[in-house]
Amino acid sequence: MNRRAIVLLAPALLVAGCVSGSNDVPLGADGKPLPRVYRITPDVAQDIPFRFLDGMNTLRAAKGLQPVAFNAQLNAAAETHSRDMSVQNRPWHFGSDGSSPLVRVQRVGYGGRLLGELISETYQTELETLSAWMAQGDTRTVIMDPSARDLGFAWYQEPSGKIWWTMLTGG
């Protein structure tokens, strides 16, 4: 009987020995993985807007929607708001001076119609952020708005690694 137990147990022990018991992902107090910092270096920074634009237009094309293109005024408004959210230390749609998204795009001289603004406070990449926005009905509606023609997209990364993303659409 003992011999049979050893014969049956030996393969299980060998397999168990192959599995690493260490967890490389640090866990928070809630037991969930802590966010990994996505460091935006100057080399990475120049590619981020185009990866985001390509990702967004791929999603739009899959639904038969017209692509969007960057608009310099919307980009400026998005950049200002990303920095301002960091100063306020909260993700919300109003500036520290009380400005709304509409007021901010008017200030930068955008001549089109503002359709929507999406914001995020995260440690995630631009494509992970786009994916998170697509996972929610209300934010997905902004990305997939058939009227959208113009895109503003920017971020601000704090020294801690936290990233404040802002996306604006216009038509």
N, CA and C atoms as an extended XYZ file, in Angstrom:
513
Properties=species:S:1:pos:R:3:atomname:S:1:resname:S:1:resid:I:1 pbc="F F F"
N         0.814       -1.194        0.000 N   MET     1
C         0.000        0.000        0.000 CA  MET     1
C         0.859        1.260        0.000 C   MET     1
N         1.898        1.300        0.807 N   ASN     2
C         2.771        2.465        0.842 CA  ASN     2
C         3.486        2.651       -0.483 C   ASN     2
N         3.850        1.510       -1.078 N   ARG     3
C         4.520        1.575       -2.370 CA  ARG     3
C         3.617        2.192       -3.433 C   ARG     3
N         2.345        1.832       -3.413 N   ARG     4
C         1.378        2.368       -4.363 CA  ARG     4
C         1.211        3.881       -4.160 C   ARG     4
N         1.163        4.340       -2.934 N   ALA     5
C         1.025        5.773       -2.638 CA  ALA     5
C         2.238        6.538       -3.141 C   ALA     5
N         3.424        5.963       -2.969 N   ILE     6
C         4.645        6.619       -3.437 CA  ILE     6
C         4.649        6.704       -4.956 C   ILE     6
N         4.246        5.638       -5.614 N   VAL     7
C         4.216        5.614       -7.077 CA  VAL     7
C         3.214        6.645       -7.605 C   VAL     7
N         2.097        6.790       -6.927 N   LEU     8
C         1.091        7.759       -7.367 CA  LEU     8
C         1.475        9.193       -6.996 C   LEU     8
N         2.140        9.353       -5.874 N   LEU     9
C         2.493       10.679       -5.402 CA  LEU     9
C         3.727       11.254       -6.092 C   LEU     9
N         4.628       10.422       -6.531 N   ALA    10
C         5.891       10.882       -7.128 CA  ALA    10
C         5.666       11.807       -8.329 C   ALA    10
N         4.817       11.459       -9.315 N   PRO    11
C         4.612       12.373      -10.444 CA  PRO    11
C         4.021       13.721      -10.011 C   PRO    11
N         3.123       13.695       -9.032 N   ALA    12
C         2.529       14.945       -8.558 CA  ALA    12
C         3.586       15.836       -7.925 C   ALA    12
N         4.489       15.242       -7.178 N   LEU    13
C         5.560       16.021       -6.560 CA  LEU    13
C         6.506       16.595       -7.606 C   LEU    13
N         6.778       15.844       -8.647 N   LEU    14
C         7.640       16.345       -9.714 CA  LEU    14
C         7.005       17.547      -10.415 C   LEU    14
N         5.719       17.435      -10.701 N   VAL    15
C         5.025       18.543      -11.362 CA  VAL    15
C         4.973       19.749      -10.430 C   VAL    15
N         4.693       19.531       -9.165 N   ALA    16
C         4.634       20.636       -8.205 CA  ALA    16
C         5.977       21.331       -8.089 C   ALA    16
N         7.056       20.593       -8.234 N   GLY    17
C         8.389       21.178       -8.165 CA  GLY    17
C         8.691       22.074       -9.346 C   GLY    17
N         7.981       21.878      -10.456 N   CYS    18
C         8.200       22.697      -11.647 CA  CYS    18
C         7.485       24.037      -11.577 C   CYS    18
N         6.509       24.152      -10.709 N   VAL    19
C         5.722       25.366      -10.591 CA  VAL    19
C         6.383       26.279       -9.575 C   VAL    19
N         6.610       27.504       -9.974 N   SER    20
C         7.233       28.477       -9.086 CA  SER    20
C         6.223       28.934       -8.047 C   SER    20
N         6.625       28.956       -6.828 N   GLY    21
C         5.741       29.385       -5.763 CA  GLY    21
C         5.804       30.891       -5.548 C   GLY    21
N         6.754       31.559       -6.145 N   SER    22
C         6.873       32.994       -5.927 CA  SER    22
C         5.956       33.751       -6.873 C   SER    22
N         5.458       34.856       -6.385 N   ASN    23
C         4.572       35.700       -7.177 CA  ASN    23
C         5.342       36.973       -7.518 C   ASN    23
N         5.614       37.200       -8.794 N   ASP    24
C         6.379       38.366       -9.216 CA  ASP    24
C         5.558       39.648       -9.202 C   ASP    24
N         4.246       39.521       -9.093 N   VAL    25
C         3.372       40.679       -9.118 CA  VAL    25
C         3.076       41.083       -7.673 C   VAL    25
N         3.516       42.265       -7.251 N   PRO    26
C         3.230       42.693       -5.879 CA  PRO    26
C         1.737       42.943       -5.689 C   PRO    26
N         1.233       42.538       -4.519 N   LEU    27
C        -0.186       42.683       -4.222 CA  LEU    27
C        -0.407       43.782       -3.203 C   LEU    27
N        -1.534       44.475       -3.347 N   GLY    28
C        -1.911       45.508       -2.397 CA  GLY    28
C        -2.607       44.915       -1.196 C   GLY    28
N        -3.025       45.754       -0.260 N   ALA    29
C        -3.704       45.305        0.953 CA  ALA    29
C        -5.011       44.589        0.639 C   ALA    29
N        -5.619       44.925       -0.502 N   ASP    30
C        -6.876       44.285       -0.895 CA  ASP    30
C        -6.670       42.952       -1.606 C   ASP    30
N        -5.404       42.544       -1.776 N   GLY    31
C        -5.106       41.280       -2.442 CA  GLY    31
C        -5.041       41.376       -3.954 C   GLY    31
N        -5.310       42.534       -4.490 N   LYS    32
C        -5.265       42.731       -5.937 CA  LYS    32
C        -3.869       43.192       -6.340 C   LYS    32
N        -3.468       42.889       -7.571 N   PRO    33
C        -2.140       43.334       -8.018 CA  PRO    33
C        -2.015       44.848       -8.002 C   PRO    33
N        -0.868       45.331       -7.542 N   LEU    34
C        -0.597       46.763       -7.591 CA  LEU    34
C        -0.323       47.169       -9.034 C   LEU    34
N        -0.667       48.398       -9.401 N   PRO    35
C        -0.428       48.824      -10.787 CA  PRO    35
C         1.063       48.892      -11.081 C   PRO    35
N         1.407       48.533      -12.302 N   ARG    36
C         2.781       48.686      -12.767 CA  ARG    36
C         2.886       50.048      -13.425 C   ARG    36
N         3.953       50.738      -13.129 N   VAL    37
C         4.128       52.077      -13.667 CA  VAL    37
C         4.532       51.993      -15.140 C   VAL    37
N         3.799       52.689      -15.971 N   TYR    38
C         4.098       52.818      -17.394 CA  TYR    38
C         4.867       54.124      -17.541 C   TYR    38
N         6.187       54.022      -17.618 N   ARG    39
C         7.031       55.216      -17.719 CA  ARG    39
C         7.033       55.728      -19.147 C   ARG    39
N         6.634       56.963      -19.312 N   ILE    40
C         6.608       57.578      -20.630 CA  ILE    40
C         7.927       58.326      -20.826 C   ILE    40
N         8.806       57.714      -21.584 N   THR    41
C        10.091       58.331      -21.912 CA  THR    41
C         9.907       59.185      -23.164 C   THR    41
N        10.860       60.062      -23.464 N   PRO    42
C        10.731       60.869      -24.691 CA  PRO    42
C        10.567       60.015      -25.952 C   PRO    42
N        11.250       58.872      -26.025 N   ASP    43
C        11.106       58.005      -27.200 CA  ASP    43
C         9.702       57.428      -27.297 C   ASP    43
N         9.151       57.031      -26.167 N   VAL    44
C         7.802       56.463      -26.141 CA  VAL    44
C         6.769       57.558      -26.415 C   VAL    44
N         7.010       58.740      -25.855 N   ALA    45
C         6.042       59.838      -25.941 CA  ALA    45
C         5.674       60.197      -27.377 C   ALA    45
N         6.639       60.150      -28.273 N   GLN    46
C         6.339       60.534      -29.651 CA  GLN    46
C         5.462       59.517      -30.370 C   GLN    46
N         5.429       58.276      -29.895 N   ASP    47
C         4.610       57.243      -30.531 CA  ASP    47
C         3.204       57.130      -29.941 C   ASP    47
N         3.033       57.571      -28.701 N   ILE    48
C         1.756       57.399      -27.998 CA  ILE    48
C         0.567       57.967      -28.776 C   ILE    48
N         0.612       59.213      -29.225 N   PRO    49
C        -0.576       59.744      -29.911 CA  PRO    49
C        -0.971       58.922      -31.137 C   PRO    49
N         0.022       58.458      -31.873 N   PHE    50
C        -0.282       57.725      -33.110 CA  PHE    50
C        -0.789       56.317      -32.825 C   PHE    50
N        -0.283       55.687      -31.765 N   ARG    51
C        -0.837       54.379      -31.369 CA  ARG    51
C        -2.288       54.536      -30.939 C   ARG    51
N        -2.570       55.609      -30.191 N   PHE    52
C        -3.938       55.849      -29.749 CA  PHE    52
C        -4.847       56.119      -30.943 C   PHE    52
N        -4.419       57.009      -31.829 N   LEU    53
C        -5.208       57.344      -33.016 CA  LEU    53
C        -5.465       56.100      -33.867 C   LEU    53
N        -4.429       55.299      -34.099 N   ASP    54
C        -4.593       54.067      -34.885 CA  ASP    54
C        -5.572       53.114      -34.212 C   ASP    54
N        -5.442       52.978      -32.887 N   GLY    55
C        -6.348       52.092      -32.150 CA  GLY    55
C        -7.788       52.564      -32.238 C   GLY    55
N        -7.990       53.847      -32.037 N   MET    56
C        -9.345       54.397      -32.094 CA  MET    56
C        -9.943       54.267      -33.492 C   MET    56
N        -9.147       54.579      -34.511 N   ASN    57
C        -9.670       54.478      -35.873 CA  ASN    57
C        -9.904       53.038      -36.302 C   ASN    57
N        -9.141       52.113      -35.782 N   THR    58
C        -9.390       50.684      -36.062 CA  THR    58
C       -10.733       50.271      -35.481 C   THR    58
N       -11.011       50.698      -34.258 N   LEU    59
C       -12.300       50.386      -33.630 CA  LEU    59
C       -13.446       51.023      -34.406 C   LEU    59
N       -13.260       52.251      -34.834 N   ARG    60
C       -14.300       52.945      -35.584 CA  ARG    60
C       -14.527       52.275      -36.948 C   ARG    60
N       -13.441       51.899      -37.618 N   ALA    61
C       -13.560       51.261      -38.933 CA  ALA    61
C       -14.317       49.936      -38.836 C   ALA    61
N       -14.114       49.217      -37.747 N   ALA    62
C       -14.808       47.932      -37.569 CA  ALA    62
C       -16.319       48.115      -37.512 C   ALA    62
N       -16.771       49.303      -37.169 N   LYS    63
C       -18.205       49.610      -37.139 CA  LYS    63
C       -18.635       50.448      -38.331 C   LYS    63
N       -17.740       50.598      -39.318 N   GLY    64
C       -18.069       51.341      -40.526 CA  GLY    64
C       -18.095       52.846      -40.335 C   GLY    64
N       -17.406       53.336      -39.313 N   LEU    65
C       -17.388       54.776      -39.035 CA  LEU    65
C       -16.187       55.444      -39.673 C   LEU    65
N       -16.354       56.722      -39.989 N   GLN    66
C       -15.283       57.533      -40.572 CA  GLN    66
C       -14.158       57.712      -39.542 C   GLN    66
N       -12.909       57.713      -40.001 N   PRO    67
C       -11.800       57.940      -39.056 CA  PRO    67
C       -11.798       59.382      -38.542 C   PRO    67
N       -11.155       59.544      -37.384 N   VAL    68
C       -10.943       60.883      -36.835 CA  VAL    68
C        -9.501       61.279      -37.107 C   VAL    68
N        -9.234       62.574      -37.045 N   ALA    69
C        -7.872       63.087      -37.241 CA  ALA    69
C        -7.556       64.053      -36.112 C   ALA    69
N        -6.274       64.161      -35.787 N   PHE    70
C        -5.875       65.085      -34.735 CA  PHE    70
C        -6.184       66.519      -35.129 C   PHE    70
N        -6.594       67.288      -34.145 N   ASN    71
C        -6.840       68.708      -34.302 CA  ASN    71
C        -5.958       69.416      -33.275 C   ASN    71
N        -5.143       70.362      -33.725 N   ALA    72
C        -4.174       71.022      -32.848 CA  ALA    72
C        -4.845       71.740      -31.676 C   ALA    72
N        -5.983       72.379      -31.915 N   GLN    73
C        -6.660       73.086      -30.828 CA  GLN    73
C        -7.191       72.103      -29.784 C   GLN    73
N        -7.782       70.998      -30.251 N   LEU    74
C        -8.294       70.004      -29.294 CA  LEU    74
C        -7.145       69.344      -28.529 C   LEU    74
N        -6.024       69.116      -29.220 N   ASN    75
C        -4.848       68.573      -28.515 CA  ASN    75
C        -4.393       69.523      -27.408 C   ASN    75
N        -4.389       70.822      -27.701 N   ALA    76
C        -3.968       71.823      -26.702 CA  ALA    76
C        -4.923       71.840      -25.515 C   ALA    76
N        -6.213       71.779      -25.781 N   ALA    77
C        -7.195       71.772      -24.691 CA  ALA    77
C        -7.050       70.508      -23.845 C   ALA    77
N        -6.784       69.378      -24.501 N   ALA    78
C        -6.613       68.114      -23.775 CA  ALA    78
C        -5.366       68.161      -22.900 C   ALA    78
N        -4.286       68.722      -23.429 N   GLU    79
C        -3.048       68.805      -22.651 CA  GLU    79
C        -3.225       69.707      -21.430 C   GLU    79
N        -3.870       70.834      -21.619 N   THR    80
C        -4.109       71.750      -20.500 CA  THR    80
C        -4.924       71.059      -19.413 C   THR    80
N        -5.949       70.328      -19.824 N   HIS    81
C        -6.814       69.690      -18.828 CA  HIS    81
C        -6.102       68.538      -18.121 C   HIS    81
N        -5.271       67.788      -18.822 N   SER    82
C        -4.531       66.698      -18.176 CA  SER    82
C        -3.644       67.247      -17.058 C   SER    82
N        -2.945       68.325      -17.344 N   ARG    83
C        -2.091       68.947      -16.311 CA  ARG    83
C        -2.931       69.501      -15.163 C   ARG    83
N        -4.051       70.104      -15.502 N   ASP    84
C        -4.907       70.697      -14.478 CA  ASP    84
C        -5.505       69.625      -13.564 C   ASP    84
N        -5.879       68.482      -14.105 N   MET    85
C        -6.391       67.398      -13.249 CA  MET    85
C        -5.320       66.955      -12.260 C   MET    85
N        -4.072       66.919      -12.713 N   SER    86
C        -2.979       66.550      -11.823 CA  SER    86
C        -2.840       67.561      -10.689 C   SER    86
N        -2.933       68.829      -11.018 N   VAL    87
C        -2.850       69.877      -10.000 CA  VAL    87
C        -3.989       69.719       -8.983 C   VAL    87
N        -5.171       69.428       -9.486 N   GLN    88
C        -6.336       69.253       -8.610 CA  GLN    88
C        -6.315       67.902       -7.888 C   GLN    88
N        -5.531       66.967       -8.419 N   ASN    89
C        -5.451       65.596       -7.908 CA  ASN    89
C        -6.818       64.917       -7.897 C   ASN    89
N        -7.559       65.127       -8.966 N   ARG    90
C        -8.830       64.419       -9.132 CA  ARG    90
C        -9.238       64.416      -10.594 C   ARG    90
N        -9.732       63.274      -11.050 N   PRO    91
C       -10.199       63.205      -12.433 CA  PRO    91
C       -11.642       63.700      -12.524 C   PRO    91
N       -11.800       64.853      -13.090 N   TRP    92
C       -13.153       65.334      -13.340 CA  TRP    92
C       -13.135       66.313      -14.494 C   TRP    92
N       -14.318       66.623      -14.965 N   HIS    93
C       -14.432       67.368      -16.219 CA  HIS    93
C       -14.370       68.878      -16.065 C   HIS    93
N       -14.205       69.378      -14.851 N   PHE    94
C       -14.138       70.821      -14.659 CA  PHE    94
C       -12.742       71.240      -14.267 C   PHE    94
N       -12.282       72.340      -14.846 N   GLY    95
C       -10.958       72.853      -14.560 CA  GLY    95
C       -10.890       73.486      -13.182 C   GLY    95
N        -9.682       73.742      -12.715 N   SER    96
C        -9.502       74.355      -11.400 CA  SER    96
C       -10.104       75.763      -11.363 C   SER    96
N       -10.308       76.363      -12.528 N   ASP    97
C       -10.949       77.680      -12.604 CA  ASP    97
C       -12.453       77.559      -12.857 C   ASP    97
N       -12.992       76.347      -12.775 N   GLY    98
C       -14.418       76.122      -13.001 CA  GLY    98
C       -14.788       75.909      -14.452 C   GLY    98
N       -13.802       75.918      -15.350 N   SER    99
C       -14.091       75.791      -16.783 CA  SER    99
C       -14.617       74.404      -17.130 C   SER    99
N       -15.558       74.396      -18.055 N   SER   100
C       -16.117       73.149      -18.586 CA  SER   100
C       -15.320       72.753      -19.830 C   SER   100
N       -15.519       71.540      -20.322 N   PRO   101
C       -14.857       71.168      -21.583 CA  PRO   101
C       -15.195       72.139      -22.718 C   PRO   101
N       -16.430       72.589      -22.778 N   LEU   102
C       -16.839       73.519      -23.831 CA  LEU   102
C       -16.057       74.832      -23.743 C   LEU   102
N       -15.925       75.363      -22.558 N   VAL   103
C       -15.176       76.616      -22.368 CA  VAL   103
C       -13.716       76.405      -22.763 C   VAL   103
N       -13.133       75.275      -22.387 N   ARG   104
C       -11.718       75.030      -22.700 CA  ARG   104
C       -11.473       74.945      -24.205 C   ARG   104
N       -12.364       74.300      -24.954 N   VAL   105
C       -12.143       74.219      -26.406 CA  VAL   105
C       -12.399       75.571      -27.074 C   VAL   105
N       -13.284       76.369      -26.509 N   GLN   106
C       -13.489       77.723      -27.039 CA  GLN   106
C       -12.251       78.580      -26.795 C   GLN   106
N       -11.628       78.431      -25.627 N   ARG   107
C       -10.432       79.215      -25.292 CA  ARG   107
C        -9.279       78.964      -26.260 C   ARG   107
N        -9.178       77.740      -26.773 N   VAL   108
C        -8.074       77.434      -27.690 CA  VAL   108
C        -8.448       77.717      -29.137 C   VAL   108
N        -9.657       78.223      -29.366 N   GLY   109
C       -10.058       78.630      -30.707 CA  GLY   109
C       -10.608       77.517      -31.588 C   GLY   109
N       -11.075       76.438      -30.987 N   TYR   110
C       -11.646       75.356      -31.803 CA  TYR   110
C       -12.941       75.841      -32.441 C   TYR   110
N       -13.030       75.725      -33.770 N   GLY   111
C       -14.183       76.226      -34.503 CA  GLY   111
C       -15.292       75.214      -34.701 C   GLY   111
N       -15.037       73.957      -34.381 N   GLY   112
C       -16.058       72.927      -34.543 CA  GLY   112
C       -16.946       72.809      -33.320 C   GLY   112
N       -17.734       71.755      -33.311 N   ARG   113
C       -18.650       71.495      -32.196 CA  ARG   113
C       -18.045       70.419      -31.306 C   ARG   113
N       -17.908       70.709      -30.023 N   LEU   114
C       -17.419       69.719      -29.074 CA  LEU   114
C       -18.452       68.610      -28.943 C   LEU   114
N       -17.996       67.360      -29.084 N   LEU   115
C       -18.899       66.221      -28.964 CA  LEU   115
C       -18.733       65.489      -27.641 C   LEU   115
N       -17.511       65.408      -27.146 N   GLY   116
C       -17.322       64.686      -25.899 CA  GLY   116
C       -15.922       64.812      -25.353 C   GLY   116
N       -15.802       64.501      -24.073 N   GLU   117
C       -14.503       64.496      -23.396 CA  GLU   117
C       -14.438       63.244      -22.530 C   GLU   117
N       -13.324       62.532      -22.620 N   LEU   118
C       -13.066       61.383      -21.754 CA  LEU   118
C       -11.808       61.670      -20.961 C   LEU   118
N       -11.812       61.267      -19.703 N   ILE   119
C       -10.657       61.494      -18.829 CA  ILE   119
C       -10.358       60.222      -18.061 C   ILE   119
N        -9.120       60.124      -17.609 N   SER   120
C        -8.734       58.957      -16.820 CA  SER   120
C        -7.528       59.291      -15.954 C   SER   120
N        -7.521       58.732      -14.773 N   GLU   121
C        -6.384       58.799      -13.855 CA  GLU   121
C        -5.927       57.352      -13.681 C   GLU   121
N        -4.722       57.030      -14.143 N   THR   122
C        -4.333       55.633      -14.175 CA  THR   122
C        -2.825       55.472      -14.263 C   THR   122
N        -2.389       54.243      -14.211 N   TYR   123
C        -0.996       53.882      -14.480 CA  TYR   123
C        -0.918       53.084      -15.786 C   TYR   123
N        -2.039       52.971      -16.487 N   GLN   124
C        -2.132       52.148      -17.687 CA  GLN   124
C        -1.627       52.868      -18.929 C   GLN   124
N        -1.327       52.076      -19.948 N   THR   125
C        -0.892       52.609      -21.228 CA  THR   125
C        -2.079       53.262      -21.940 C   THR   125
N        -1.769       53.938      -23.039 N   GLU   126
C        -2.823       54.582      -23.824 CA  GLU   126
C        -3.799       53.561      -24.399 C   GLU   126
N        -3.306       52.409      -24.824 N   LEU   127
C        -4.198       51.404      -25.402 CA  LEU   127
C        -5.005       50.687      -24.328 C   LEU   127
N        -4.444       50.502      -23.148 N   GLU   128
C        -5.222       49.943      -22.033 CA  GLU   128
C        -6.312       50.925      -21.613 C   GLU   128
N        -5.990       52.208      -21.648 N   THR   129
C        -6.977       53.229      -21.313 CA  THR   129
C        -8.090       53.255      -22.360 C   THR   129
N        -7.722       53.187      -23.631 N   LEU   130
C        -8.727       53.120      -24.697 CA  LEU   130
C        -9.620       51.897      -24.510 C   LEU   130
N        -9.026       50.775      -24.176 N   SER   131
C        -9.790       49.548      -23.939 CA  SER   131
C       -10.748       49.708      -22.757 C   SER   131
N       -10.282       50.340      -21.692 N   ALA   132
C       -11.148       50.573      -20.531 CA  ALA   132
C       -12.311       51.475      -20.905 C   ALA   132
N       -12.036       52.515      -21.710 N   TRP   133
C       -13.112       53.398      -22.149 CA  TRP   133
C       -14.107       52.640      -23.036 C   TRP   133
N       -13.607       51.740      -23.867 N   MET   134
C       -14.507       50.955      -24.741 CA  MET   134
C       -15.354       49.964      -23.947 C   MET   134
N       -14.916       49.599      -22.767 N   ALA   135
C       -15.644       48.627      -21.951 CA  ALA   135
C       -16.870       49.232      -21.267 C   ALA   135
N       -16.972       50.548      -21.251 N   GLN   136
C       -18.101       51.233      -20.618 CA  GLN   136
C       -18.984       51.859      -21.690 C   GLN   136
N       -20.269       51.665      -21.572 N   GLY   137
C       -21.197       52.153      -22.584 CA  GLY   137
C       -21.143       53.652      -22.823 C   GLY   137
N       -21.097       54.442      -21.745 N   ASP   138
C       -21.137       55.897      -21.922 CA  ASP   138
C       -19.859       56.428      -22.559 C   ASP   138
N       -18.706       55.889      -22.201 N   THR   139
C       -17.460       56.356      -22.801 CA  THR   139
C       -17.262       55.777      -24.204 C   THR   139
N       -17.741       54.561      -24.413 N   ARG   140
C       -17.682       53.966      -25.756 CA  ARG   140
C       -18.477       54.809      -26.751 C   ARG   140
N       -19.600       55.369      -26.302 N   THR   141
C       -20.437       56.209      -27.164 CA  THR   141
C       -19.668       57.422      -27.675 C   THR   141
N       -18.805       58.001      -26.830 N   VAL   142
C       -18.007       59.162      -27.241 CA  VAL   142
C       -17.007       58.744      -28.321 C   VAL   142
N       -16.347       57.613      -28.118 N   ILE   143
C       -15.345       57.126      -29.075 CA  ILE   143
C       -15.987       56.771      -30.414 C   ILE   143
N       -17.177       56.209      -30.351 N   MET   144
C       -17.826       55.695      -31.557 CA  MET   144
C       -18.869       56.665      -32.132 C   MET   144
N       -18.861       57.895      -31.713 N   ASP   145
C       -19.821       58.876      -32.214 CA  ASP   145
C       -19.624       59.056      -33.725 C   ASP   145
N       -20.650       58.772      -34.525 N   PRO   146
C       -20.509       58.893      -35.974 CA  PRO   146
C       -20.251       60.320      -36.445 C   PRO   146
N       -20.582       61.319      -35.620 N   SER   147
C       -20.358       62.724      -35.982 CA  SER   147
C       -18.911       63.161      -35.782 C   SER   147
N       -18.144       62.386      -35.038 N   ALA   148
C       -16.769       62.794      -34.700 CA  ALA   148
C       -15.883       62.803      -35.942 C   ALA   148
N       -15.139       63.888      -36.089 N   ARG   149
C       -14.162       64.036      -37.177 CA  ARG   149
C       -12.799       64.452      -36.624 C   ARG   149
N       -12.834       65.193      -35.501 N   ASP   150
C       -11.622       65.742      -34.906 CA  ASP   150
C       -11.339       65.073      -33.572 C   ASP   150
N       -10.046       64.941      -33.280 N   LEU   151
C        -9.626       64.307      -32.033 CA  LEU   151
C        -8.573       65.161      -31.347 C   LEU   151
N        -8.735       65.311      -30.061 N   GLY   152
C        -7.708       65.890      -29.210 CA  GLY   152
C        -7.330       64.844      -28.185 C   GLY   152
N        -6.037       64.638      -28.003 N   PHE   153
C        -5.597       63.596      -27.069 CA  PHE   153
C        -4.284       64.039      -26.441 C   PHE   153
N        -4.203       63.927      -25.116 N   ALA   154
C        -2.978       64.308      -24.415 CA  ALA   154
C        -2.950       63.650      -23.047 C   ALA   154
N        -1.813       63.768      -22.399 N   TRP   155
C        -1.619       63.201      -21.071 CA  TRP   155
C        -0.622       64.042      -20.313 C   TRP   155
N        -0.623       63.809      -19.020 N   TYR   156
C         0.412       64.365      -18.159 CA  TYR   156
C         0.806       63.263      -17.189 C   TYR   156
N         2.114       62.986      -17.111 N   GLN   157
C         2.578       61.970      -16.174 CA  GLN   157
C         3.300       62.634      -15.011 C   GLN   157
N         2.854       62.309      -13.809 N   GLU   158
C         3.484       62.807      -12.596 CA  GLU   158
C         4.782       62.049      -12.336 C   GLU   158
N         5.681       62.598      -11.543 N   PRO   159
C         6.918       61.874      -11.199 CA  PRO   159
C         6.656       60.493      -10.577 C   PRO   159
N         5.523       60.341       -9.879 N   SER   160
C         5.176       59.049       -9.273 CA  SER   160
C         4.822       58.002      -10.323 C   SER   160
N         4.535       58.451      -11.549 N   GLY   161
C         4.141       57.540      -12.617 CA  GLY   161
C         2.666       57.616      -12.964 C   GLY   161
N         1.861       58.237      -12.097 N   LYS   162
C         0.431       58.357      -12.384 CA  LYS   162
C         0.241       59.192      -13.646 C   LYS   162
N        -0.681       58.741      -14.496 N   ILE   163
C        -0.928       59.417      -15.769 CA  ILE   163
C        -2.359       59.937      -15.790 C   ILE   163
N        -2.489       61.158      -16.253 N   TRP   164
C        -3.788       61.797      -16.421 CA  TRP   164
C        -4.051       61.912      -17.926 C   TRP   164
N        -4.996       61.141      -18.442 N   TRP   165
C        -5.321       61.122      -19.870 CA  TRP   165
C        -6.549       61.983      -20.132 C   TRP   165
N        -6.542       62.693      -21.244 N   THR   166
C        -7.717       63.438      -21.695 CA  THR   166
C        -7.886       63.232      -23.190 C   THR   166
N        -9.130       62.943      -23.592 N   MET   167
C        -9.470       62.800      -25.003 CA  MET   167
C       -10.686       63.666      -25.291 C   MET   167
N       -10.619       64.432      -26.365 N   LEU   168
C       -11.744       65.272      -26.790 CA  LEU   168
C       -12.107       64.895      -28.224 C   LEU   168
N       -13.405       64.885      -28.511 N   THR   169
C       -13.839       64.677      -29.883 CA  THR   169
C       -14.685       65.875      -30.310 C   THR   169
N       -14.591       66.181      -31.584 N   GLY   170
C       -15.360       67.282      -32.139 CA  GLY   170
C       -15.783       66.976      -33.555 C   GLY   170
N       -16.723       67.764      -34.034 N   GLY   171
C       -17.215       67.548      -35.394 CA  GLY   171
C       -17.629       68.836      -36.039 C   GLY   171
